[in-house]
């Protein structure tokens, strides 16, 4: 279920959650830049 995916996220990717929290504080241009970097590093989920 959904809660299982959530729990695996918490176990496997604590640094990703820190990243997301940091990203929310950034202004728009930096956010676009971060998303470009993220899409380059991470596999795309589109």
Short mmCIF file of N, CA and C in Angstrom, two decimals:
data_model
loop_
_atom_site.label_atom_id
_atom_site.label_comp_id
_atom_site.label_asym_id
_atom_site.label_seq_id
_atom_site.Cartn_x
_atom_site.Cartn_y
_atom_site.Cartn_z
N UNK A 1 0.82 -1.21 0.00
CA UNK A 1 0.00 0.00 0.00
C UNK A 1 0.85 1.26 0.00
N UNK A 2 0.20 2.39 0.08
CA UNK A 2 0.90 3.67 0.04
C UNK A 2 1.81 3.85 1.25
N UNK A 3 1.34 3.39 2.42
CA UNK A 3 2.14 3.57 3.65
C UNK A 3 3.45 2.79 3.56
N UNK A 4 3.47 1.69 2.80
CA UNK A 4 4.70 0.91 2.64
C UNK A 4 5.74 1.70 1.84
N UNK A 5 5.27 2.33 0.75
CA UNK A 5 6.17 3.16 -0.05
C UNK A 5 6.73 4.30 0.79
N UNK A 6 5.86 4.89 1.60
CA UNK A 6 6.27 6.00 2.46
C UNK A 6 7.34 5.57 3.45
N UNK A 7 7.14 4.40 4.05
CA UNK A 7 8.09 3.91 5.05
C UNK A 7 9.44 3.58 4.41
N UNK A 8 9.42 3.02 3.20
CA UNK A 8 10.69 2.73 2.52
C UNK A 8 11.41 4.02 2.15
N UNK A 9 10.67 5.06 1.81
CA UNK A 9 11.27 6.36 1.55
C UNK A 9 11.99 6.87 2.79
N UNK A 10 11.35 6.74 3.94
CA UNK A 10 11.94 7.22 5.19
C UNK A 10 13.19 6.42 5.54
N UNK A 11 13.16 5.12 5.25
CA UNK A 11 14.31 4.28 5.58
C UNK A 11 15.47 4.50 4.61
N UNK A 12 15.16 4.55 3.31
CA UNK A 12 16.21 4.55 2.30
C UNK A 12 16.73 5.95 1.97
N UNK A 13 15.85 6.96 2.03
CA UNK A 13 16.24 8.27 1.53
C UNK A 13 15.99 9.40 2.53
N UNK A 14 16.63 9.36 3.69
CA UNK A 14 16.46 10.47 4.63
C UNK A 14 17.05 11.77 4.09
N UNK A 15 18.14 11.65 3.33
CA UNK A 15 18.77 12.85 2.78
C UNK A 15 17.91 13.48 1.69
N UNK A 16 17.13 12.66 0.98
CA UNK A 16 16.21 13.21 -0.03
C UNK A 16 15.16 14.10 0.63
N UNK A 17 14.66 13.65 1.79
CA UNK A 17 13.66 14.46 2.50
C UNK A 17 14.26 15.78 2.98
N UNK A 18 15.51 15.74 3.42
CA UNK A 18 16.20 16.98 3.81
C UNK A 18 16.33 17.91 2.60
N UNK A 19 16.69 17.30 1.46
CA UNK A 19 16.82 18.07 0.22
C UNK A 19 15.51 18.75 -0.14
N UNK A 20 14.41 17.99 -0.09
CA UNK A 20 13.11 18.54 -0.45
C UNK A 20 12.71 19.69 0.46
N UNK A 21 12.99 19.55 1.74
CA UNK A 21 12.69 20.62 2.69
C UNK A 21 13.50 21.88 2.37
N UNK A 22 14.77 21.68 2.02
CA UNK A 22 15.62 22.81 1.67
C UNK A 22 15.15 23.48 0.38
N UNK A 23 14.75 22.65 -0.58
CA UNK A 23 14.31 23.16 -1.89
C UNK A 23 13.08 24.05 -1.76
N UNK A 24 12.18 23.71 -0.84
CA UNK A 24 10.95 24.49 -0.68
C UNK A 24 11.23 25.92 -0.24
N UNK A 25 12.38 26.15 0.38
CA UNK A 25 12.72 27.50 0.84
C UNK A 25 13.36 28.34 -0.26
N UNK A 26 13.80 27.70 -1.32
CA UNK A 26 14.52 28.42 -2.37
C UNK A 26 13.58 29.26 -3.23
N UNK A 27 14.09 30.39 -3.77
CA UNK A 27 13.33 31.17 -4.75
C UNK A 27 13.19 30.43 -6.07
N UNK A 28 12.29 30.89 -6.90
CA UNK A 28 11.94 30.21 -8.15
C UNK A 28 13.11 29.88 -9.08
N UNK A 29 13.97 30.85 -9.43
CA UNK A 29 15.06 30.52 -10.37
C UNK A 29 15.95 29.41 -9.87
N UNK A 30 16.27 29.43 -8.57
CA UNK A 30 17.10 28.37 -8.00
C UNK A 30 16.36 27.04 -8.01
N UNK A 31 15.03 27.10 -7.84
CA UNK A 31 14.23 25.89 -7.84
C UNK A 31 14.26 25.22 -9.21
N UNK A 32 14.18 26.04 -10.27
CA UNK A 32 14.29 25.50 -11.63
C UNK A 32 15.65 24.86 -11.84
N UNK A 33 16.68 25.52 -11.36
CA UNK A 33 18.04 25.00 -11.51
C UNK A 33 18.19 23.69 -10.77
N UNK A 34 17.66 23.64 -9.55
CA UNK A 34 17.72 22.41 -8.76
C UNK A 34 16.99 21.26 -9.44
N UNK A 35 15.84 21.56 -10.06
CA UNK A 35 15.07 20.51 -10.73
C UNK A 35 15.84 19.99 -11.94
N UNK A 36 16.57 20.87 -12.62
CA UNK A 36 17.42 20.43 -13.73
C UNK A 36 18.52 19.49 -13.23
N UNK A 37 19.16 19.87 -12.15
CA UNK A 37 20.21 19.03 -11.56
C UNK A 37 19.64 17.70 -11.11
N UNK A 38 18.48 17.76 -10.45
CA UNK A 38 17.84 16.54 -9.95
C UNK A 38 17.47 15.61 -11.10
N UNK A 39 16.93 16.17 -12.18
CA UNK A 39 16.54 15.34 -13.32
C UNK A 39 17.75 14.73 -14.00
N UNK A 40 18.89 15.42 -13.92
CA UNK A 40 20.12 14.87 -14.48
C UNK A 40 20.65 13.71 -13.63
N UNK A 41 20.53 13.85 -12.30
CA UNK A 41 21.06 12.84 -11.39
C UNK A 41 20.10 11.67 -11.24
N UNK A 42 18.84 11.99 -10.94
CA UNK A 42 17.86 10.95 -10.63
C UNK A 42 17.19 10.43 -11.90
N UNK A 43 16.72 9.17 -11.87
CA UNK A 43 15.89 8.67 -12.96
C UNK A 43 14.56 9.42 -12.99
N UNK A 44 14.12 9.81 -14.17
CA UNK A 44 12.90 10.61 -14.29
C UNK A 44 11.67 9.76 -14.01
N UNK A 45 10.72 10.36 -13.29
CA UNK A 45 9.49 9.63 -12.94
C UNK A 45 8.30 10.19 -13.70
N UNK A 46 8.51 10.70 -14.91
CA UNK A 46 7.40 11.18 -15.73
C UNK A 46 6.72 10.00 -16.38
#
